[in-house]
XYZ file of C-alpha atoms in Angstrom:
555
model
C 48.330 157.115 206.617
C 45.770 158.395 209.136
C 43.173 156.032 207.716
C 45.615 153.123 207.979
C 46.409 154.028 211.604
C 42.696 154.221 212.416
C 42.206 150.791 210.861
C 45.076 149.400 212.916
C 43.608 150.919 216.078
C 40.250 149.319 215.324
C 41.892 146.001 214.549
C 43.845 146.065 217.806
C 40.568 146.331 219.705
C 39.183 143.406 217.729
C 42.319 141.364 218.474
C 41.929 142.070 222.176
C 38.330 140.858 221.953
C 39.476 137.710 220.108
C 41.990 136.725 222.753
C 39.695 137.774 225.581
C 37.346 135.092 224.285
C 38.690 131.862 225.868
C 37.082 129.608 223.265
C 38.526 131.526 220.324
C 41.896 131.606 222.075
C 41.912 127.841 222.544
C 40.908 127.242 218.920
C 43.694 129.535 217.710
C 46.340 127.839 219.850
C 45.080 124.414 218.772
C 45.460 125.561 215.177
C 49.067 126.510 215.988
C 49.810 123.042 217.361
C 48.208 121.348 214.391
C 50.083 123.521 211.898
C 53.495 123.173 213.518
C 53.066 119.427 213.516
C 51.803 119.365 209.928
C 54.632 121.469 208.513
C 57.396 119.735 210.437
C 56.031 116.396 209.263
C 55.722 117.644 205.692
C 59.358 118.776 205.602
C 60.521 115.404 206.905
C 58.474 113.521 204.294
C 59.695 115.745 201.435
C 63.377 115.371 202.380
C 62.950 111.639 203.031
C 61.359 111.151 199.600
C 64.054 113.225 197.892
C 66.773 111.118 199.496
C 65.014 107.959 198.327
C 64.265 108.941 194.731
C 64.987 112.592 193.935
C 62.532 115.249 192.720
C 60.404 112.667 190.928
C 59.862 110.760 194.184
C 58.922 114.023 195.918
C 56.343 114.748 193.217
C 54.860 111.248 193.249
C 54.655 111.103 197.056
C 53.115 114.579 197.152
C 50.541 113.626 194.522
C 49.595 110.401 196.321
C 49.231 112.219 199.654
C 47.075 114.980 198.262
C 44.963 112.763 196.016
C 44.029 110.521 198.940
C 43.168 113.532 201.061
C 41.264 115.200 198.216
C 39.069 112.130 197.792
C 38.378 111.902 201.531
C 37.799 115.610 202.186
C 34.085 115.864 201.195
C 33.294 112.804 203.351
C 35.295 114.143 206.299
C 33.755 117.611 205.976
C 30.261 116.148 206.254
C 31.182 115.192 209.826
C 31.542 118.892 210.671
C 27.926 119.538 209.645
C 26.605 116.420 211.365
C 28.466 116.213 214.673
C 30.041 118.447 217.274
C 32.766 120.284 215.386
C 35.045 120.221 218.406
C 34.854 116.409 218.539
C 35.714 116.196 214.840
C 38.823 118.342 215.400
C 39.970 116.285 218.391
C 39.570 112.963 216.594
C 41.457 114.324 213.574
C 44.370 115.381 215.795
C 44.578 112.111 217.711
C 44.318 109.852 214.656
C 47.134 111.770 212.977
C 49.259 111.591 216.123
C 48.888 107.799 216.259
C 49.713 107.381 212.566
C 52.783 109.601 212.745
C 53.974 107.748 215.839
C 53.744 104.606 213.710
C 55.839 106.327 211.021
C 58.479 107.111 213.655
C 58.637 103.443 214.613
C 58.940 102.487 210.932
C 61.728 105.024 210.372
C 63.768 103.840 213.361
C 63.246 100.217 212.284
C 64.519 100.989 208.739
C 61.254 99.740 207.256
C 60.550 99.981 203.542
C 59.908 103.562 202.310
C 56.539 102.345 200.997
C 55.357 101.913 204.604
C 56.113 105.533 205.435
C 54.569 106.727 202.164
C 51.335 104.842 202.913
C 51.227 106.324 206.414
C 51.755 109.768 204.878
C 48.668 109.240 202.729
C 46.592 108.160 205.727
C 47.783 111.187 207.707
C 46.610 113.409 204.865
C 43.201 111.735 204.917
C 42.830 112.183 208.686
C 43.836 115.839 208.435
C 40.987 116.693 206.041
C 38.387 116.754 208.825
C 40.177 119.358 210.958
C 40.199 122.503 208.825
C 36.551 122.460 207.628
C 35.329 121.853 211.192
C 37.512 124.667 212.520
C 36.484 127.102 209.767
C 32.818 126.311 210.472
C 33.243 126.663 214.242
C 34.967 130.078 214.313
C 32.037 132.186 212.963
C 29.818 130.894 215.790
C 32.405 132.088 218.329
C 32.934 135.561 216.828
C 30.574 138.288 218.007
C 31.106 140.980 215.340
C 32.276 141.089 211.690
C 35.435 142.835 212.864
C 36.078 140.092 215.404
C 35.594 137.416 212.732
C 38.114 139.147 210.458
C 40.473 139.641 213.400
C 40.139 135.959 214.263
C 41.126 135.095 210.709
C 44.047 137.538 210.838
C 45.308 135.964 214.037
C 44.728 132.484 212.591
C 46.720 133.451 209.519
C 49.486 134.888 211.703
C 49.497 131.639 213.647
C 49.611 129.776 210.349
C 52.671 131.829 209.437
C 54.236 130.887 212.759
C 53.457 127.277 211.951
C 54.934 127.639 208.467
C 58.022 129.186 210.066
C 58.259 127.100 213.221
C 57.362 123.735 211.687
C 59.936 123.786 208.879
C 62.557 125.365 211.153
C 62.057 122.649 213.762
C 61.945 120.021 211.047
C 65.083 121.363 209.369
C 67.059 121.510 212.623
C 65.984 118.030 213.663
C 66.821 116.685 210.213
C 70.244 118.310 210.408
C 71.106 116.754 213.792
C 69.007 113.601 213.739
C 66.595 112.163 211.178
C 62.953 111.832 210.096
C 62.079 109.677 213.127
C 62.775 112.542 215.543
C 60.643 114.907 213.454
C 57.787 112.393 213.518
C 57.895 112.212 217.328
C 57.776 116.013 217.693
C 54.917 116.185 215.178
C 52.820 113.622 217.049
C 53.354 115.523 220.319
C 52.199 118.807 218.758
C 49.000 117.179 217.523
C 48.216 115.731 220.957
C 48.649 119.224 222.438
C 46.232 120.599 219.830
C 43.623 117.983 220.754
C 43.897 118.832 224.466
C 43.230 122.510 223.725
C 40.141 121.801 221.602
C 38.669 119.617 224.364
C 38.506 122.745 226.552
C 36.384 124.766 224.095
C 32.884 125.379 225.477
C 30.898 127.643 223.102
C 27.847 129.130 224.794
C 25.608 128.632 221.782
C 26.451 125.024 221.088
C 23.508 122.786 220.317
C 23.374 119.101 219.535
C 23.608 118.449 215.825
C 21.429 115.877 214.179
C 20.564 114.853 210.664
C 17.852 117.207 209.446
C 18.160 116.975 205.698
C 16.274 114.340 203.713
C 17.883 112.380 200.948
C 20.787 110.023 200.488
C 24.314 110.382 201.803
C 25.432 111.108 198.248
C 22.994 114.040 198.058
C 24.318 115.399 201.338
C 27.919 115.070 200.164
C 27.114 116.808 196.890
C 25.385 119.699 198.645
C 28.718 121.439 199.214
C 29.529 121.191 195.494
C 26.052 122.428 194.567
C 26.300 125.398 196.921
C 29.556 126.481 195.311
C 28.224 125.823 191.801
C 25.152 128.043 192.242
C 26.929 130.889 194.056
C 28.968 133.038 191.680
C 30.999 134.540 194.525
C 31.960 131.137 195.862
C 32.937 129.896 192.398
C 35.321 132.806 191.864
C 36.891 132.594 195.316
C 37.356 128.832 195.213
C 38.717 128.993 191.656
C 41.407 131.547 192.511
C 42.181 129.782 195.783
C 42.661 126.542 193.824
C 45.029 128.223 191.387
C 47.079 129.481 194.317
C 47.311 126.026 195.862
C 48.339 124.567 192.480
C 51.305 126.955 192.481
C 51.863 126.112 196.151
C 52.145 122.447 195.187
C 54.778 123.319 192.599
C 56.611 125.471 195.134
C 56.797 122.567 197.600
C 58.936 120.709 195.059
C 60.739 123.740 193.650
C 61.932 124.818 197.095
C 63.706 121.486 197.519
C 65.452 121.959 194.165
C 66.279 125.599 194.959
C 67.870 124.636 198.268
C 69.718 121.494 197.191
C 70.630 122.349 193.590
C 70.333 126.072 192.858
C 71.650 127.407 196.188
C 73.431 124.282 197.477
C 72.330 124.872 201.104
C 71.749 121.225 202.072
C 68.788 119.628 203.847
C 68.528 122.339 206.478
C 68.138 124.910 203.705
C 64.824 123.331 202.707
C 63.483 124.123 206.148
C 64.903 127.641 206.188
C 63.470 128.555 202.790
C 60.047 127.343 203.905
C 60.521 129.283 207.127
C 61.043 132.470 205.099
C 57.463 132.097 203.870
C 56.345 131.903 207.485
C 58.324 134.993 208.500
C 56.780 136.896 205.609
C 53.383 135.733 206.758
C 54.002 137.241 210.179
C 54.925 140.560 208.578
C 51.883 140.218 206.368
C 49.711 140.013 209.474
C 50.380 143.728 210.026
C 49.019 144.494 206.568
C 46.157 142.053 207.048
C 45.253 143.754 210.333
C 44.191 146.767 208.292
C 41.599 144.542 206.595
C 39.546 144.460 209.800
C 36.372 146.415 209.143
C 37.257 147.182 205.498
C 34.672 146.841 202.792
C 37.078 145.705 200.054
C 38.017 142.199 201.110
C 37.582 140.771 197.586
C 40.011 143.323 196.100
C 42.455 142.581 198.920
C 42.109 138.908 198.072
C 43.058 139.657 194.455
C 46.101 141.661 195.543
C 47.226 138.782 197.746
C 46.896 136.296 194.857
C 48.953 138.600 192.619
C 51.869 139.078 195.010
C 51.790 135.374 195.892
C 53.026 134.500 192.390
C 55.352 137.280 191.208
C 58.205 136.701 193.731
C 58.476 133.028 192.713
C 59.319 134.102 189.168
C 61.841 136.641 190.465
C 63.765 133.964 192.383
C 65.046 132.736 189.008
C 66.749 136.058 188.223
C 69.496 135.856 190.833
C 70.273 132.550 192.594
C 71.309 134.184 195.847
C 70.252 132.815 199.236
C 69.433 136.199 200.816
C 67.516 137.335 197.743
C 65.566 134.069 197.685
C 64.724 134.380 201.396
C 63.404 137.927 200.893
C 61.289 136.951 197.895
C 59.827 133.924 199.649
C 59.057 136.233 202.567
C 56.985 138.360 200.170
C 55.170 135.178 199.137
C 54.337 134.746 202.827
C 52.900 138.270 202.962
C 50.658 137.476 200.020
C 49.688 134.193 201.648
C 48.462 135.967 204.777
C 46.401 138.481 202.810
C 44.848 135.699 200.713
C 44.027 133.574 203.748
C 42.480 136.377 205.809
C 40.389 137.998 203.090
C 39.434 134.748 201.353
C 38.500 132.860 204.507
C 36.423 135.761 205.824
C 34.571 136.104 202.516
C 33.846 132.376 202.401
C 32.672 132.249 206.027
C 30.277 135.134 205.395
C 28.964 133.760 202.112
C 28.449 130.061 202.941
C 25.214 129.029 204.768
C 25.901 127.676 208.267
C 24.138 124.356 207.667
C 26.558 123.475 204.848
C 29.582 125.598 205.714
C 31.745 122.637 206.745
C 30.904 120.857 203.492
C 31.718 123.974 201.472
C 35.095 124.116 203.185
C 35.419 120.379 202.668
C 34.919 120.789 198.919
C 37.399 123.627 198.993
C 39.917 121.514 200.893
C 39.380 118.667 198.435
C 40.055 120.940 195.481
C 43.042 122.454 197.251
C 44.544 119.083 198.035
C 43.960 117.940 194.486
C 45.560 121.060 193.020
C 48.486 120.865 195.452
C 49.060 117.275 194.322
C 48.777 118.238 190.664
C 51.190 121.088 191.271
C 53.644 118.702 192.919
C 53.371 116.468 189.855
C 53.671 119.374 187.395
C 56.846 120.743 188.991
C 59.143 117.848 187.947
C 57.737 118.092 184.410
C 58.499 121.801 184.280
C 61.970 121.158 185.687
C 62.644 118.584 182.968
C 61.281 120.772 180.174
C 62.357 124.266 181.242
C 65.100 123.791 183.809
C 65.083 125.226 187.317
C 64.866 128.893 186.363
C 62.326 128.360 183.598
C 60.121 126.341 185.946
C 60.229 129.122 188.547
C 59.238 131.761 185.987
C 56.361 129.637 184.666
C 55.065 128.871 188.172
C 55.245 132.492 189.291
C 53.553 133.934 186.194
C 50.408 131.790 186.424
C 48.620 133.630 189.246
C 49.024 137.199 187.872
C 47.733 135.984 184.499
C 44.582 134.646 186.201
C 43.824 137.413 188.690
C 44.136 140.403 186.323
C 41.123 139.466 184.130
C 39.156 138.530 187.267
C 39.664 141.961 188.830
C 36.339 143.524 187.686
C 34.412 140.602 189.187
C 36.257 141.008 192.497
C 35.296 144.687 192.584
C 31.688 143.749 191.830
C 31.805 141.298 194.732
C 32.883 144.071 197.115
C 30.062 146.325 195.967
C 27.471 143.550 196.284
C 28.679 142.570 199.767
C 27.650 145.865 201.348
C 24.540 144.864 203.301
C 22.396 147.868 204.360
C 23.041 148.560 208.043
C 19.298 149.080 208.549
C 18.628 145.384 207.865
C 21.210 144.207 210.373
C 19.889 146.643 212.976
C 16.281 145.454 212.624
C 17.463 141.850 213.058
C 19.573 142.740 216.089
C 16.607 144.518 217.663
C 14.538 141.328 217.510
C 14.846 139.060 220.557
C 14.976 135.915 218.407
C 17.912 137.059 216.275
C 19.769 139.173 218.838
C 21.929 136.278 220.155
C 23.086 135.161 216.688
C 26.734 135.559 215.637
C 27.377 138.588 213.459
C 28.312 136.501 210.430
C 24.933 134.740 210.589
C 23.127 138.078 210.916
C 24.888 139.307 207.784
C 23.758 136.246 205.847
C 20.188 136.683 207.070
C 20.260 140.388 206.184
C 21.336 139.514 202.644
C 18.430 137.054 202.404
C 15.731 139.481 203.538
C 13.187 140.299 200.840
C 11.364 143.623 200.974
C 7.590 143.156 200.682
C 4.929 145.858 200.274
C 1.653 145.367 202.163
C -1.112 147.748 200.999
C -3.775 148.824 203.472
C -6.476 146.174 203.824
C -4.441 143.384 202.188
C -3.800 140.137 204.052
C -0.152 139.203 204.518
C -0.877 135.841 206.164
C -4.208 134.083 206.742
C -5.191 131.955 209.717
C -5.225 128.237 208.876
C -2.888 128.481 205.861
C 0.587 126.884 205.807
C 3.467 129.146 206.770
C 6.534 129.608 204.592
C 7.964 132.963 205.753
C 8.871 134.980 208.824
C 8.155 138.716 208.737
C 9.685 141.837 210.293
C 7.859 145.171 210.083
C 10.025 147.913 208.555
C 7.382 150.673 208.552
C 3.615 151.123 208.568
C 0.965 149.416 210.702
C -0.710 145.987 210.533
C -3.623 144.411 212.407
C -3.675 140.910 213.872
C -6.963 138.930 213.917
C -7.627 135.610 215.667
C -10.916 133.940 214.716
C -12.023 137.232 213.179
C -11.332 139.265 216.331
C -8.809 142.118 216.322
C -6.216 141.388 219.026
C -3.198 143.567 218.241
C -1.704 146.262 216.037
C 1.879 145.860 214.854
C 4.341 148.629 214.035
C 7.990 149.105 213.022
C 10.301 146.571 214.692
C 7.553 144.026 215.425
C 7.581 140.559 213.877
C 5.297 137.596 213.211
C 5.255 134.161 211.597
C 7.613 132.137 213.797
C 4.995 129.784 215.274
C 3.972 128.179 211.974
C 7.643 127.697 211.033
C 9.009 126.332 214.289
C 5.961 124.216 215.156
C 5.294 123.138 211.544
C 1.641 124.031 211.893
C -0.864 126.286 210.063
C -0.927 130.013 210.708
C -2.579 130.799 214.036
C -3.688 134.315 213.096
C -4.477 136.578 210.165
C -2.295 139.662 209.684
C -3.681 142.468 207.514
C -2.337 145.873 206.537
C -3.923 148.698 208.556
C -1.968 151.268 206.584
C 0.423 150.828 203.705
C 3.355 148.919 205.248
C 6.754 147.641 204.223
C 7.954 144.293 205.553
C 11.124 142.241 205.451
C 10.401 138.579 204.672
C 12.753 135.699 205.523
C 12.121 132.324 203.938
C 11.441 129.212 206.010
C 14.762 127.461 205.397
C 16.942 130.459 206.274
C 14.893 131.170 209.402
C 14.930 127.595 210.690
C 18.624 127.090 209.919
C 19.661 130.211 211.817
C 17.334 129.879 214.797
C 17.480 126.127 215.420
C 21.247 125.975 214.874
C 22.158 128.354 217.720
C 21.131 127.594 221.289
C 20.403 131.092 222.697
C 18.436 132.071 219.594
C 16.336 128.906 219.771
C 15.666 129.530 223.458
C 14.542 133.098 222.706
C 12.215 131.850 219.959
C 10.732 129.173 222.226
C 10.127 131.816 224.887
C 8.259 133.985 222.379
C 6.179 131.023 221.201
C 5.406 129.970 224.773
C 4.189 133.464 225.538
C 2.042 133.669 222.419
C 0.487 130.211 222.642
C 0.018 130.140 226.402
C -2.760 131.794 228.367
C -2.255 135.468 227.709
C -4.301 138.614 227.394
C -5.437 139.817 224.050
C -2.770 141.688 222.121
C -0.419 138.725 221.638
C 0.503 137.890 218.059
C -0.326 134.321 216.997
C 0.997 133.705 213.474
C-alpha cells in the first residue's frame, strides 16, 4: 500500500507538470473534443443502421467504415512524418466536421441511407490522420518518461470521458430527437478540437521535409517494416489488434444486449457504452500508478486479460445493473491497455517513422474492428446472444496467457542503464531532447573499447558514428599535431555527420578508454529533428570549425 501511495504521489506531480505545459494541455483537450464527437457520431450511425436493417446492417456498415479507414490509414499516417503534425490534426478535424454536417443535412432531408453510409466511410478515412499525428507529437512535448506516461494516463482518462460523454450525449439526443441532431453536435465538437490544436506552439518544432530516398511505396511500407523487424512492436501490435477485434464485436453485441437481452431501448445503447467510459475513468486511478513503473508490458497484459473476461460474464445474468458494472470493468482494462501500450510504443518506435508505425497500427485496428463487427452477427446466428458473448470474452485471455513470458522479457529488456541516459543528458547536443528520444538513443548506444595507441577515427576518412567518452583518455590530432586530450563526458564525431564531410581530425587512445558509439542515422534523426538540439549542435560545430585556439576537437 505504501508503495502504491508513493507511486500515486509521484504520478500527481507528473500530472501537474502535464497540465502546466500549455501545449500538452491543448492537445489533451483537443483529443477530448475529437473523441466526444467520434463516439456520439458512432452511436448515431450504429442505431441508424440497426433501425434500417438490424444487426446485419450494423455489421456491414461497421465493416465498410473500418475497411475504408484501414486502407487509408498508412497513407494518412505518412502525412504525420512529412508535415507539421499539428496541421495534420487540424485538417483531419475540419474535414470530418464538414462531412458530418453533410450527413446532418442528408438525415433531415430523409435522403437514402446509402448516402449517410458513404459519408460514414469518408469520415472514417479522414479520422485516420488524427491519432497517428497526435501520438507522434506528444513525446516531443513531454520532458520526462514520467511525464510521457502521465500524459498517456490523462489522455486515456480523457478518452474514457469521451467514451462516456459521447455515447451519453448521443443516446440522449437520439431519445429526444434523431441522428441529425447528433451529427450537428459531433461537427461542433470537431471544430472545437481544431481550434485548440491551432494554439499549440511546441518550442522544439522544426520544419519537416522529405529526407528519405526511395519511392512513396517504400516510405509507406517503412512503418510495416519497422514493426516486422522489432519483436517488441510485433507483440504489442498483435495483442492490441486482438483487443480491437473483440472491441468490434462488442460494438455490435452492445446493441443486441440493450435492445434484445435487456430491452432498454435506443437510449440503453448509449448508456451501456457510457459504462465503459465510467470504468475507464476509474481505471485512470489504477493507471496513475503506472507512472514511473518498470513493468509496463506486464501491466499491458493484465489490461488485455481483464478487457475480455467481463464480456463473457455478461451472459451469465442478463441484468442491467450487472451488465453496467461488468462493462465498467472493461473500461478499466481499456485504460490500462491504452496507457501502458501507448507508452511502450512511443518509447520503442523511432521518431522519424513513429507516425507511420501508429498509422500501421491504426490500419490494423480499424481492420480488426471491422472484422469483429462482421464476426459478431455470425456468432449471434450460430451461438445466440449469450454464446456469442462468451466466445468474444474468452478470446483475449486465451491469447495473453501464453504471451506472458514474452511480456516479462520485454520489461526486463526495457531497463536502460541510467548511466547512458545521464551521459547523453550531460552533452550539450542531446540535453534539449525529449526524454523518450533520449531513452531510444541510450538503447542504441554501442560500447566500444579503445586500447592505448589505437586510432578511433582518422582524419580524411568518412564518418559513420558519433562518440561519447565513458572513461579513459584520448588524444586529438589535426594534421599530425596534438591539439587536445579528451576525457569522460567529452564527445567527438558530429562534424562529419552533420556536414557530410570527411573526418577533420584523428582521435587516438592515450590510455585504454571505453566509448559509447551512436550510428549516423540515429544521431542525425534525433539531432536534426528537434530544433534546440540542432541549434546546440550547430553552435558546437561553429566553435570547432571557426577561428579558435588549439584544443578544439575537429572530428
